[in-house]
XYZ file of C-alpha atoms in Angstrom:
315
model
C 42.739 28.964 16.655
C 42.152 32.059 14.540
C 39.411 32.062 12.058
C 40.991 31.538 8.441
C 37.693 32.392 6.454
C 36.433 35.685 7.115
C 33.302 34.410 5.604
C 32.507 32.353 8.444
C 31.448 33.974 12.005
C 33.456 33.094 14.936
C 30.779 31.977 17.394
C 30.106 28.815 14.267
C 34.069 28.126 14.607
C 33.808 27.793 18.305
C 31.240 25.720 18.591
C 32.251 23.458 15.684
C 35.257 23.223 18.035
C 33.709 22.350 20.948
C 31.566 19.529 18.997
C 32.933 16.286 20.345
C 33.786 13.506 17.808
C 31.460 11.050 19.547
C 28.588 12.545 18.969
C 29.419 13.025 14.784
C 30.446 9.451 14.780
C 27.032 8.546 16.848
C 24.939 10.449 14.097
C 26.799 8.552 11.076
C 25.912 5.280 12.323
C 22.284 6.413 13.323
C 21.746 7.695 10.142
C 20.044 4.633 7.325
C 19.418 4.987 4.385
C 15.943 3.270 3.718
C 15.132 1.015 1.473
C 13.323 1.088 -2.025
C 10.053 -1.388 0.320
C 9.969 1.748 2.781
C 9.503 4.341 0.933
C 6.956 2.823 -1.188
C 5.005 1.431 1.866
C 5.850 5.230 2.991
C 4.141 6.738 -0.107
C 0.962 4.195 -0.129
C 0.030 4.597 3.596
C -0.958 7.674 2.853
C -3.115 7.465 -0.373
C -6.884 6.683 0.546
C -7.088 4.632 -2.494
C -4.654 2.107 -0.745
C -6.569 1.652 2.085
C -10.309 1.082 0.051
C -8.764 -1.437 -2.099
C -7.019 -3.510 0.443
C -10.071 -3.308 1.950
C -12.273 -4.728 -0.983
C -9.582 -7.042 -1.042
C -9.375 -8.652 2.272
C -12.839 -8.971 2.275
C -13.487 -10.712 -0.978
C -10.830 -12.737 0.257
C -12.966 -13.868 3.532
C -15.677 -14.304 1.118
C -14.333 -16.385 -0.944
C -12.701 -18.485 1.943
C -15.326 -18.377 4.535
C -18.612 -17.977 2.654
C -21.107 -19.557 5.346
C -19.994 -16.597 7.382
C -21.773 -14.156 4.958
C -24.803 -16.651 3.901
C -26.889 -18.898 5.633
C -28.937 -20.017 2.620
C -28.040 -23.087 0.242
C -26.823 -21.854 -3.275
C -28.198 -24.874 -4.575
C -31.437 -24.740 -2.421
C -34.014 -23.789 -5.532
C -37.665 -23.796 -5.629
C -39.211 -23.032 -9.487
C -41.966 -21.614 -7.373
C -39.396 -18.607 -6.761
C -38.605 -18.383 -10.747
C -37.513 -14.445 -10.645
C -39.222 -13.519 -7.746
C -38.557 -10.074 -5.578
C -36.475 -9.488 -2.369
C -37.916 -11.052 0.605
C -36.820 -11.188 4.340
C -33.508 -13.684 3.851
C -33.030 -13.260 0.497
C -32.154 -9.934 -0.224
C -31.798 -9.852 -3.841
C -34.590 -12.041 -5.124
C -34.287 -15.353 -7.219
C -32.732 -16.367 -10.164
C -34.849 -17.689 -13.081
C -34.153 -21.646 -11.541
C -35.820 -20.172 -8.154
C -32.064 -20.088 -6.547
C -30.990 -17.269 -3.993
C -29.556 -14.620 -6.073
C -27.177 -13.531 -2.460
C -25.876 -17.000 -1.855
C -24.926 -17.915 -5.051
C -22.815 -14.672 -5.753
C -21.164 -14.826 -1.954
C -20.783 -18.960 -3.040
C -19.312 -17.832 -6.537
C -16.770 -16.244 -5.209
C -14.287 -18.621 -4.064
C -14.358 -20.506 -7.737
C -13.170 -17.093 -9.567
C -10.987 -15.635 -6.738
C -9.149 -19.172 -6.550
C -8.408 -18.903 -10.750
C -7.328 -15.642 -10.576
C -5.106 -16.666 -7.436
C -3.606 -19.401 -9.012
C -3.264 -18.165 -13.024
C -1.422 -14.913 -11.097
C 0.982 -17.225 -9.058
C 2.176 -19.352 -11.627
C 2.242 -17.122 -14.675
C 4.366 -14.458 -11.843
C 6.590 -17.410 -10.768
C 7.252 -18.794 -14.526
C 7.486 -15.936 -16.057
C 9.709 -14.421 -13.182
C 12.412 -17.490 -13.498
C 12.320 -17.428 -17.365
C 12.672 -13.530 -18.157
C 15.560 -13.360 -15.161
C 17.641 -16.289 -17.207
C 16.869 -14.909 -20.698
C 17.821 -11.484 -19.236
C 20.767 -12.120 -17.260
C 22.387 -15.021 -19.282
C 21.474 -13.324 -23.038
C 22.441 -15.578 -25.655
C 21.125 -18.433 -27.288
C 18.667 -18.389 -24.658
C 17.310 -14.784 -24.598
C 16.807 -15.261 -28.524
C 14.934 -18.860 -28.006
C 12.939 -17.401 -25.182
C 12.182 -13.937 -26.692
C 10.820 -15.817 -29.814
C 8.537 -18.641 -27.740
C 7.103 -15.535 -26.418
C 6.356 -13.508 -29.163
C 4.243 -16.814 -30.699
C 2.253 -17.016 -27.473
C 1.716 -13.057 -27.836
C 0.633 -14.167 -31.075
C -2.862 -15.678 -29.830
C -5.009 -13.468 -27.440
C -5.142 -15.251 -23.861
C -9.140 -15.977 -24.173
C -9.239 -17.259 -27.987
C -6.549 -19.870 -26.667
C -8.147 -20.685 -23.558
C -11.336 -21.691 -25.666
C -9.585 -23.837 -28.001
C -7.864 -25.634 -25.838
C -10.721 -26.175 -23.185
C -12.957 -27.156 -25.678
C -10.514 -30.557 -25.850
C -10.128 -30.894 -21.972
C -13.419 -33.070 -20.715
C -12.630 -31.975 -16.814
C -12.689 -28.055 -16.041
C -11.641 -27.426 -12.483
C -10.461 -24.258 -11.532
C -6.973 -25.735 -11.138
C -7.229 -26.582 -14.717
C -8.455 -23.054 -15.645
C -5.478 -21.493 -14.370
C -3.595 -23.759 -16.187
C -4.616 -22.916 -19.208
C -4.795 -19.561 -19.066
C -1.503 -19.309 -17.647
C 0.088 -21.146 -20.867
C -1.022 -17.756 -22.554
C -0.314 -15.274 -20.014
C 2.946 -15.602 -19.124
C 5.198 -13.569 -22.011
C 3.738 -10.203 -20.377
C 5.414 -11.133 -17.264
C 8.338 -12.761 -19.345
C 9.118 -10.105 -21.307
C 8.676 -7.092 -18.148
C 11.247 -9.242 -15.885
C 13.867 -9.768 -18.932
C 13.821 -5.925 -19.281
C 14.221 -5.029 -15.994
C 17.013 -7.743 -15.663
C 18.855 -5.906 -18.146
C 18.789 -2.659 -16.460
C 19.883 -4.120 -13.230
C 22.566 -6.366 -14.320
C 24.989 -3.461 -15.518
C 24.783 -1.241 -12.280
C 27.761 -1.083 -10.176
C 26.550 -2.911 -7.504
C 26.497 -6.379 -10.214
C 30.231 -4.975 -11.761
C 31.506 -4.840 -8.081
C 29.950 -8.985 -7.464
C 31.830 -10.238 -10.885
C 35.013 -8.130 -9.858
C 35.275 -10.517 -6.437
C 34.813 -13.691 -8.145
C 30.821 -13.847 -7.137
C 28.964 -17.005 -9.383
C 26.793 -15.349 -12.077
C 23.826 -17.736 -11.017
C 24.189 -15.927 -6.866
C 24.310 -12.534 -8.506
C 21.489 -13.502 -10.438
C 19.558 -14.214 -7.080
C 20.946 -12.197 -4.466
C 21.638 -8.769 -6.349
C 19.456 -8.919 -9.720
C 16.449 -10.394 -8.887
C 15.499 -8.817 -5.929
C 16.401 -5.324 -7.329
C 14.400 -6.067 -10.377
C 10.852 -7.512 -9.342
C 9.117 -4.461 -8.254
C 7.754 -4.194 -11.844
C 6.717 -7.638 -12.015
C 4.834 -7.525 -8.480
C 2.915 -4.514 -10.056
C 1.868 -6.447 -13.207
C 0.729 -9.489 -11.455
C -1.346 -7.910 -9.221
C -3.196 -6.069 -12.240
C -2.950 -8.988 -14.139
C -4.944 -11.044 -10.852
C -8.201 -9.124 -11.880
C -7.776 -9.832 -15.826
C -7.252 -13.519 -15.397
C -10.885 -13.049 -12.941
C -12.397 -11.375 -16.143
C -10.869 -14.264 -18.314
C -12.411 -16.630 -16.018
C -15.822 -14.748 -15.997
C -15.638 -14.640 -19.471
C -14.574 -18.504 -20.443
C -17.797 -19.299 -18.193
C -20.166 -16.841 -19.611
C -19.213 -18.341 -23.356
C -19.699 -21.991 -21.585
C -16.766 -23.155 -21.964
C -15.431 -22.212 -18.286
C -15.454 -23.830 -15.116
C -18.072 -27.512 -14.674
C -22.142 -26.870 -14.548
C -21.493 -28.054 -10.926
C -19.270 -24.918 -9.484
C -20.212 -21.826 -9.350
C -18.893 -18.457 -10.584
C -20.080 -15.125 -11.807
C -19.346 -15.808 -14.787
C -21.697 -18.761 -15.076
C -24.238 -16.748 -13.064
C -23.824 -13.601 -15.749
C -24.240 -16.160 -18.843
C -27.503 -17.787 -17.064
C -29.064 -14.564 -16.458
C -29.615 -13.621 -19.827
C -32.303 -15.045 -20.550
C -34.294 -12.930 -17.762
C -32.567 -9.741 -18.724
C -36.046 -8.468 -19.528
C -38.277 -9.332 -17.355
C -35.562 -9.232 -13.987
C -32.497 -7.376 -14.389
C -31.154 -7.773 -11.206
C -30.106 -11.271 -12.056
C -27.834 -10.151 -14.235
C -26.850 -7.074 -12.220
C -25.938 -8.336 -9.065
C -22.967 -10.782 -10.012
C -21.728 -8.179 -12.598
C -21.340 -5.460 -9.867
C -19.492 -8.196 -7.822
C -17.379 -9.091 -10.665
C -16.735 -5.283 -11.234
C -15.651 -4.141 -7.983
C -13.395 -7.238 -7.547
C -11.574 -6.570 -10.366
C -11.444 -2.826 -9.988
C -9.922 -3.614 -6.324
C -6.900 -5.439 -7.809
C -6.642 -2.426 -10.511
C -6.447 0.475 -7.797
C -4.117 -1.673 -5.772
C -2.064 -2.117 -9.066
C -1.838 1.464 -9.401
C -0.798 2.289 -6.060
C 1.646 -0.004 -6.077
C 2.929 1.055 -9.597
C 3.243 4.550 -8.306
C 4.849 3.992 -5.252
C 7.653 1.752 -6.747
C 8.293 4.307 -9.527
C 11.818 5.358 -9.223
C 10.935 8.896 -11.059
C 7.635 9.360 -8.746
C 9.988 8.796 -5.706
C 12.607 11.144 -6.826
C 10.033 13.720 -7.135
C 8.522 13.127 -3.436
């Protein structure tokens, strides 16, 4: 066949020629796309920051499940004899002002204000997941009564509630913690969802569902939802080390978890009054408490980067 475009050398046109059609057709159906998940596991992988936080992470997580592993002395094993005293072989960071091992009770503290941050972060994700995806997607009557319950909740600040309302309840369980502060906690997640519900729910992919007859409720859970949680996964995990600080904080004021369980919080409040004389009482659980909640931050921010849509566009 002659060559028609002068532009275009001769030795290209034969072997374009010679190309079979198998082999295109074999490299179209090799060739995926991948998904929004992949890249974004793509892009953390390779940030060290990833890595160090999951790693705090997993192992407060051991901690807080398994804490005989990491301490083989009683938290409630105290001797007034020991009042403040110094390291010594077995206890490595001296004794609280009650004679109690400083070590075990902040490895046995753990599990108490891991499990309310847990469990405020899965139900205020969960409720305020379903409710922001109806309000968004449906609009209406409901968006308006939604968006207003929401705006009175954002009205009170999550602690100031938490103490007024646990100042009423006579049992204080962690369950019950996470309770509570989840009743204040969850327009954040509300309000993020509904917005990102609204962006999804006009793209072509949600026009092309209504246009063959799809029900609005399986767009809203097939198409919409799963296209629109990636913010929401990001908030809840930053939101997992501010419901720990709420948590630390209800118990400091007294008003927390029961004088039987232990937390930092508790530990942090109960120190003060050797702040003085032995500061490592009160340093020790507030490093812990610190680096636990700066875990769940740097994995927030990881994961809010790597979802971006503009940060992946530029990569």
């Amino acid at each position: 066949m002659p060559n028609k475009n002068p532009g275009v050398q001769p030795h290209f046109v034969a072997a374009l020629e010679d190309t079979p059609l198998v082999a295109i057709d074999r490299l179209d159906e090799t060739a995926k796309a991948r998904s929004t998940w992949a890249d974004a596991w793509e892009a953390m992988r390779r940030r060290p920051t990833f890595w160090i936080s999951s790693g705090l992470i997993l192992l407060i997580v051991l901690v807080a499940l398994f804490p005989t592993w990491f301490a083989s002395v009683s938290p409630t094993q105290c001797q007034l004899s020991d009042s403040n005293g110094v390291p010594q072989s077995g206890h490595p960071l001296g004794f609280t002002f009650q004679g109690c091992d400083v070590y075990a009770r902040i490895i046995f503290g753990t599990s108490a204000s891991v499990t309310v941050g847990i469990l405020a972060a899965v139900i205020v994700t969960l409720f305020g997941l379903i409710v922001g995806a109806l309000a968004g997607y449906y609009g209406g009557f409901l968006d308006g009564v939604v968006s207003r319950i929401g705006d009175i909740f954002f009205a009170v600040p999550t602690v100031l509630g938490a103490i007024v309302l646990l100042s009423v309840l006579p049992d204080r369980t962690p369950v019950v913690i996470a309770l509570v502060i989840s009743i204040f906690a969850w327009p954040q997640v509300a309000r993020i969802m509904r917005g990102a519900v609204l962006t999804a729910r006009n793209s072509d992919y949600v026009v092309a569902s209504v246009a063959l007859g799809v029900s609005k409720f399986k767009i809203l859970v097939r198409h919409v939802m799963p296209n629109a949680i990636a913010p929401v996964i990001v908030i809840a995990t930053v939101s997992l080390g501010t419901f720990i600080v709420a948590e630390a904080t209800l118990s400091f004021l007294g008003i927390g978890l029961g004088p039987g369980t232990m937390s930092w919080g508790r530990d942090i409040g109960e120190a003060q009054t050797s702040i003085r004389t032995s500061p490592q009482v009160l340093l020790y659980p507030s490093i812990a408490l610190s680096l636990t909640v700066l875990a769940f931050l740097m994995l927030g921010d990881v994961l809010r980067d790597a979802l971006d849509p503009q940060a992946r566009a530029r990569r």
